Amino acid sequence: DAGVTQSPTHLIKTRGQQVTLRCSPKSGHDTVSWYQQALGQGPQFIFQYYEEEERQRGNFPDRFSGHQFPNYSSELNVNALLLGDSALYLCASSGTGQYLANYGYTFGSGTRLTVV
Amino acid sequence: AQKVTQAQTEISVVEKEDVTLDCVYETRDTTYYLFWYKQPPSGELVFLIRRNSFDEQNEISGRYSWNFQKSTSSFNFTITASQVVDSAVYFCALSEAGDSNSGYALNFGKGTSLLVTP
């Protein structure tokens, strides 16, 4: 049973460019969340998607946007990249409601984004 | 506002020693969930345990045990007879229940890097 799959694994972008990261949730999961993890820090919640809509959002600027597709996969888009956007971007999937409360999230291995 | 504090940045122990990782949290909610995750060098966060705010039972799973104390807002994690494979970064996280539309977003501490040497 495949877990959460993220692509690409590594990415180098130039300041000012735009980037799209992709996530396929674990089979049976319908909720996808994105986290940003700077070096030496804990993951920070960006937003969560459920039923193709953004359900909850963390303290991130509008440069960060996302999308969820009917097959529950998701994309994270970051516009006008800054050097400070360099981080590991983690995708997490889960079921909803009580399933989420009871079992938490399954995380992918992340996409390492470097902005130069 | 919710907050998770892991005061220990790095811990180094010799194999077979016991080690306790501390976690202190702050929340105004009466219903919340606490988690521990392990992050090996590969980067993937591995789920270890979840605890509801209304369940203060301590738990033991093999060499792992967790001590949840609401009176001190702490959720500490102990590894007994540590092994080299336990070397990783360990994160404590808090999720507030919110309402039915809540996403149960995780609020992580900064993590504790554990190094177990032979």
mmCIF file of C-alpha atoms in Angstrom:
data_model
loop_
_atom_site.group_PDB
_atom_site.id
_atom_site.type_symbol
_atom_site.label_atom_id
_atom_site.label_comp_id
_atom_site.label_asym_id
_atom_site.label_seq_id
_atom_site.Cartn_x
_atom_site.Cartn_y
_atom_site.Cartn_z
ATOM 1 C CA ASP A 1 0.000 0.000 0.000
ATOM 2 C CA ALA A 2 1.638 3.192 -1.197
ATOM 3 C CA GLY A 3 1.850 5.948 1.355
ATOM 4 C CA VAL A 4 1.949 9.635 0.540
ATOM 5 C CA THR A 5 3.901 10.365 -2.633
ATOM 6 C CA GLN A 6 5.473 13.739 -3.324
ATOM 7 C CA SER A 7 7.220 15.039 -6.427
ATOM 8 C CA PRO A 8 9.762 16.195 -7.194
ATOM 9 C CA THR A 9 12.084 15.225 -4.349
ATOM 10 C CA HIS A 10 14.453 18.103 -4.938
ATOM 11 C CA LEU A 11 14.089 21.380 -6.780
ATOM 12 C CA ILE A 12 16.245 24.445 -7.341
ATOM 13 C CA LYS A 13 14.578 27.682 -8.390
ATOM 14 C CA THR A 14 15.660 31.263 -8.879
ATOM 15 C CA ARG A 15 14.301 34.091 -6.775
ATOM 16 C CA GLY A 16 11.154 35.540 -8.362
ATOM 17 C CA GLN A 17 10.182 32.340 -10.146
ATOM 18 C CA GLN A 18 7.110 30.223 -9.525
ATOM 19 C CA VAL A 19 7.061 26.586 -8.408
ATOM 20 C CA THR A 20 4.491 23.787 -8.258
ATOM 21 C CA LEU A 21 4.837 20.837 -5.909
ATOM 22 C CA ARG A 22 2.682 17.734 -6.165
ATOM 23 C CA CYS A 23 1.254 15.253 -3.671
ATOM 24 C CA SER A 24 -0.671 12.010 -3.999
ATOM 25 C CA PRO A 25 -2.372 11.008 -0.743
ATOM 26 C CA LYS A 26 -2.375 7.581 0.794
ATOM 27 C CA SER A 27 -5.051 5.305 -0.616
ATOM 28 C CA GLY A 28 -8.358 5.905 1.136
ATOM 29 C CA HIS A 29 -7.427 9.363 2.391
ATOM 30 C CA ASP A 30 -9.344 12.419 1.172
ATOM 31 C CA THR A 31 -7.753 15.270 3.121
ATOM 32 C CA VAL A 32 -4.419 16.796 2.187
ATOM 33 C CA SER A 33 -2.384 19.272 4.208
ATOM 34 C CA TRP A 34 0.832 21.070 3.370
ATOM 35 C CA TYR A 35 3.597 22.022 5.774
ATOM 36 C CA GLN A 36 6.780 24.040 5.381
ATOM 37 C CA GLN A 37 9.814 22.952 7.371
ATOM 38 C CA ALA A 38 12.776 25.315 7.454
ATOM 39 C CA LEU A 39 16.143 23.888 8.386
ATOM 40 C CA GLY A 40 16.344 23.095 12.088
ATOM 41 C CA GLN A 41 12.703 23.993 12.705
ATOM 42 C CA GLY A 42 9.458 22.144 13.182
ATOM 43 C CA PRO A 43 6.968 21.961 10.308
ATOM 44 C CA GLN A 44 4.652 24.953 9.902
ATOM 45 C CA PHE A 45 1.085 24.467 8.675
ATOM 46 C CA ILE A 46 0.383 26.121 5.321
ATOM 47 C CA PHE A 47 -3.139 24.959 4.450
ATOM 48 C CA GLN A 48 -5.438 21.989 4.172
ATOM 49 C CA TYR A 49 -7.681 20.833 1.332
ATOM 50 C CA TYR A 50 -10.827 18.779 1.576
ATOM 51 C CA GLU A 51 -13.455 18.236 -1.124
ATOM 52 C CA GLU A 52 -11.358 20.356 -3.476
ATOM 53 C CA GLU A 53 -11.602 23.408 -1.256
ATOM 54 C CA GLU A 54 -9.198 25.073 1.141
ATOM 55 C CA ARG A 55 -10.611 24.316 4.567
ATOM 56 C CA GLN A 56 -8.029 25.816 6.875
ATOM 57 C CA ARG A 57 -5.038 28.074 6.359
ATOM 58 C CA GLY A 58 -2.000 28.902 8.417
ATOM 59 C CA ASN A 59 -0.126 32.175 8.586
ATOM 60 C CA PHE A 60 1.280 32.205 5.059
ATOM 61 C CA PRO A 61 0.989 34.952 2.411
ATOM 62 C CA ASP A 62 -1.194 34.700 -0.667
ATOM 63 C CA ARG A 63 1.881 33.778 -2.699
ATOM 64 C CA PHE A 64 1.189 30.298 -1.394
ATOM 65 C CA SER A 65 -1.807 28.713 -3.064
ATOM 66 C CA GLY A 66 -3.026 25.231 -3.648
ATOM 67 C CA HIS A 67 -5.431 22.976 -5.383
ATOM 68 C CA GLN A 68 -7.024 19.600 -4.804
ATOM 69 C CA PHE A 69 -8.200 17.435 -7.668
ATOM 70 C CA PRO A 70 -11.180 15.049 -7.771
ATOM 71 C CA ASN A 71 -8.819 12.099 -7.173
ATOM 72 C CA TYR A 72 -7.719 13.844 -3.924
ATOM 73 C CA SER A 73 -4.217 14.618 -5.158
ATOM 74 C CA SER A 74 -2.999 18.122 -4.502
ATOM 75 C CA GLU A 75 -0.643 20.814 -5.700
ATOM 76 C CA LEU A 76 1.117 23.555 -3.806
ATOM 77 C CA ASN A 77 2.019 26.644 -5.800
ATOM 78 C CA VAL A 78 4.388 29.346 -4.644
ATOM 79 C CA ASN A 79 4.713 32.550 -6.665
ATOM 80 C CA ALA A 80 7.440 35.193 -6.604
ATOM 81 C CA LEU A 81 9.848 32.951 -4.744
ATOM 82 C CA LEU A 82 11.975 34.455 -2.008
ATOM 83 C CA LEU A 83 15.211 33.105 -0.592
ATOM 84 C CA GLY A 84 13.322 32.485 2.641
ATOM 85 C CA ASP A 85 11.025 30.033 0.879
ATOM 86 C CA SER A 86 13.878 27.528 0.814
ATOM 87 C CA ALA A 87 12.643 24.629 2.921
ATOM 88 C CA LEU A 88 11.379 21.075 2.989
ATOM 89 C CA TYR A 89 7.724 21.019 1.949
ATOM 90 C CA LEU A 90 5.797 18.158 3.463
ATOM 91 C CA CYS A 91 2.457 16.834 2.352
ATOM 92 C CA ALA A 92 0.242 14.970 4.815
ATOM 93 C CA SER A 93 -2.939 13.050 4.140
ATOM 94 C CA SER A 94 -5.697 11.675 6.308
ATOM 95 C CA GLY A 95 -9.342 10.760 6.490
ATOM 96 C CA THR A 96 -11.711 13.398 7.833
ATOM 97 C CA GLY A 97 -13.343 14.252 11.102
ATOM 98 C CA GLN A 98 -12.996 11.654 13.791
ATOM 99 C CA TYR A 99 -10.663 9.557 11.674
ATOM 100 C CA LEU A 100 -8.318 12.511 11.575
ATOM 101 C CA ALA A 101 -8.582 13.082 15.282
ATOM 102 C CA ASN A 102 -8.006 9.427 16.048
ATOM 103 C CA TYR A 103 -5.279 8.536 13.618
ATOM 104 C CA GLY A 104 -3.580 11.758 12.686
ATOM 105 C CA TYR A 105 -1.772 12.227 9.441
ATOM 106 C CA THR A 106 0.469 10.225 7.154
ATOM 107 C CA PHE A 107 3.354 12.308 5.874
ATOM 108 C CA GLY A 108 5.330 12.070 2.668
ATOM 109 C CA SER A 109 9.097 12.404 2.467
ATOM 110 C CA GLY A 110 8.818 15.949 1.205
ATOM 111 C CA THR A 111 10.157 18.145 -1.557
ATOM 112 C CA ARG A 112 13.382 19.977 -0.801
ATOM 113 C CA LEU A 113 13.096 23.425 -2.414
ATOM 114 C CA THR A 114 16.163 25.605 -2.728
ATOM 115 C CA VAL A 115 15.746 29.187 -3.912
ATOM 116 C CA VAL A 116 18.912 30.850 -5.196
ATOM 117 C CA ALA B 1 -3.182 30.623 20.868
ATOM 118 C CA GLN B 2 -1.533 27.254 20.968
ATOM 119 C CA LYS B 3 2.151 26.625 21.517
ATOM 120 C CA VAL B 4 4.424 23.612 21.849
ATOM 121 C CA THR B 5 7.807 23.856 23.532
ATOM 122 C CA GLN B 6 10.547 21.283 23.265
ATOM 123 C CA ALA B 7 13.286 22.806 25.385
ATOM 124 C CA GLN B 8 15.874 20.144 24.574
ATOM 125 C CA THR B 9 17.470 20.969 21.240
ATOM 126 C CA GLU B 10 19.927 18.075 21.132
ATOM 127 C CA ILE B 11 20.444 15.000 23.288
ATOM 128 C CA SER B 12 23.290 12.543 23.000
ATOM 129 C CA VAL B 13 23.240 9.180 24.788
ATOM 130 C CA VAL B 14 25.143 5.940 24.651
ATOM 131 C CA GLU B 15 23.318 2.875 23.429
ATOM 132 C CA LYS B 16 21.187 1.115 26.061
ATOM 133 C CA GLU B 17 20.720 4.259 28.117
ATOM 134 C CA ASP B 18 17.182 5.480 28.818
ATOM 135 C CA VAL B 19 16.295 8.922 27.493
ATOM 136 C CA THR B 20 13.302 11.221 28.069
ATOM 137 C CA LEU B 21 12.231 13.873 25.598
ATOM 138 C CA ASP B 22 10.252 16.724 27.116
ATOM 139 C CA CYS B 23 7.216 18.455 25.626
ATOM 140 C CA VAL B 24 5.215 21.286 27.183
ATOM 141 C CA TYR B 25 2.159 22.718 25.483
ATOM 142 C CA GLU B 26 -0.217 25.653 25.777
ATOM 143 C CA THR B 27 -3.810 25.730 24.597
ATOM 144 C CA ARG B 28 -7.098 27.349 25.570
ATOM 145 C CA ASP B 29 -9.174 24.500 24.196
ATOM 146 C CA THR B 30 -10.498 21.843 26.516
ATOM 147 C CA THR B 31 -10.449 19.266 23.734
ATOM 148 C CA TYR B 32 -7.195 18.791 21.932
ATOM 149 C CA TYR B 33 -4.856 16.109 20.651
ATOM 150 C CA LEU B 34 -1.176 15.570 21.238
ATOM 151 C CA PHE B 35 1.167 13.713 18.934
ATOM 152 C CA TRP B 36 4.732 12.543 18.751
ATOM 153 C CA TYR B 37 6.443 12.116 15.394
ATOM 154 C CA LYS B 38 9.895 10.815 14.495
ATOM 155 C CA GLN B 39 11.823 12.293 11.586
ATOM 156 C CA PRO B 40 14.766 10.207 10.368
ATOM 157 C CA PRO B 41 17.298 11.690 7.920
ATOM 158 C CA SER B 42 15.063 10.631 5.008
ATOM 159 C CA GLY B 43 12.724 13.462 6.002
ATOM 160 C CA GLU B 44 9.452 11.592 6.340
ATOM 161 C CA LEU B 45 7.588 12.202 9.582
ATOM 162 C CA VAL B 46 6.706 8.893 11.194
ATOM 163 C CA PHE B 47 3.688 8.830 13.506
ATOM 164 C CA LEU B 48 4.429 7.409 16.976
ATOM 165 C CA ILE B 49 1.446 8.188 19.181
ATOM 166 C CA ARG B 50 -1.685 10.300 19.585
ATOM 167 C CA ARG B 51 -3.297 11.284 22.873
ATOM 168 C CA ASN B 52 -6.684 12.933 23.493
ATOM 169 C CA SER B 53 -6.923 15.624 26.125
ATOM 170 C CA PHE B 54 -9.496 13.625 28.065
ATOM 171 C CA ASP B 55 -7.368 10.491 28.220
ATOM 172 C CA GLU B 56 -4.517 10.847 30.682
ATOM 173 C CA GLN B 57 -3.598 7.204 30.697
ATOM 174 C CA ASN B 58 0.083 6.679 30.192
ATOM 175 C CA GLU B 59 1.052 4.312 27.450
ATOM 176 C CA ILE B 60 3.825 1.859 26.810
ATOM 177 C CA SER B 61 4.656 0.404 23.432
ATOM 178 C CA GLY B 62 7.720 -1.790 23.450
ATOM 179 C CA ARG B 63 10.681 0.402 24.385
ATOM 180 C CA TYR B 64 8.586 3.578 24.067
ATOM 181 C CA SER B 65 6.459 5.106 26.796
ATOM 182 C CA TRP B 66 4.561 8.356 27.127
ATOM 183 C CA ASN B 67 3.638 10.333 30.231
ATOM 184 C CA PHE B 68 0.726 12.752 29.737
ATOM 185 C CA GLN B 69 0.040 15.145 32.624
ATOM 186 C CA LYS B 70 -2.626 17.813 32.092
ATOM 187 C CA SER B 71 -1.785 19.447 35.438
ATOM 188 C CA THR B 72 1.630 20.443 34.113
ATOM 189 C CA SER B 73 0.641 20.571 30.408
ATOM 190 C CA SER B 74 3.324 18.075 29.584
ATOM 191 C CA PHE B 75 3.494 15.074 27.271
ATOM 192 C CA ASN B 76 6.899 13.492 27.719
ATOM 193 C CA PHE B 77 8.338 10.612 25.718
ATOM 194 C CA THR B 78 10.771 8.035 27.102
ATOM 195 C CA ILE B 79 12.846 5.557 25.135
ATOM 196 C CA THR B 80 14.102 2.691 27.244
ATOM 197 C CA ALA B 81 17.361 0.935 26.352
ATOM 198 C CA SER B 82 18.021 3.241 23.412
ATOM 199 C CA GLN B 83 19.417 1.896 20.157
ATOM 200 C CA VAL B 84 21.409 3.496 17.370
ATOM 201 C CA VAL B 85 18.341 3.230 15.109
ATOM 202 C CA ASP B 86 16.524 5.598 17.469
ATOM 203 C CA SER B 87 18.744 8.443 16.270
ATOM 204 C CA ALA B 88 16.410 10.989 14.664
ATOM 205 C CA VAL B 89 14.630 14.258 15.304
ATOM 206 C CA TYR B 90 11.536 13.870 17.449
ATOM 207 C CA PHE B 91 8.638 16.295 17.257
ATOM 208 C CA CYS B 92 5.801 16.883 19.662
ATOM 209 C CA ALA B 93 2.674 18.399 18.112
ATOM 210 C CA LEU B 94 -0.668 19.772 19.274
ATOM 211 C CA SER B 95 -3.974 19.898 17.418
ATOM 212 C CA GLU B 96 -7.024 21.700 18.708
ATOM 213 C CA ALA B 97 -10.425 20.127 18.052
ATOM 214 C CA GLY B 98 -12.082 23.322 16.874
ATOM 215 C CA ASP B 99 -15.451 22.948 15.182
ATOM 216 C CA SER B 100 -16.765 20.428 12.688
ATOM 217 C CA ASN B 101 -15.112 22.308 9.858
ATOM 218 C CA SER B 102 -11.774 22.412 11.580
ATOM 219 C CA GLY B 103 -8.855 20.858 9.822
ATOM 220 C CA TYR B 104 -7.081 19.746 12.972
ATOM 221 C CA ALA B 105 -3.914 21.467 11.831
ATOM 222 C CA LEU B 106 -0.819 20.327 13.689
ATOM 223 C CA ASN B 107 1.244 22.848 15.636
ATOM 224 C CA PHE B 108 4.746 21.415 16.032
ATOM 225 C CA GLY B 109 7.497 22.113 18.497
ATOM 226 C CA LYS B 110 10.984 22.792 17.177
ATOM 227 C CA GLY B 111 12.031 19.216 17.734
ATOM 228 C CA THR B 112 14.682 17.399 19.733
ATOM 229 C CA SER B 113 17.573 15.823 17.876
ATOM 230 C CA LEU B 114 18.503 12.527 19.493
ATOM 231 C CA LEU B 115 21.847 10.916 18.789
ATOM 232 C CA VAL B 116 22.453 7.409 20.097
ATOM 233 C CA THR B 117 26.052 6.264 19.850
ATOM 234 C CA PRO B 118 27.314 2.671 20.104
#
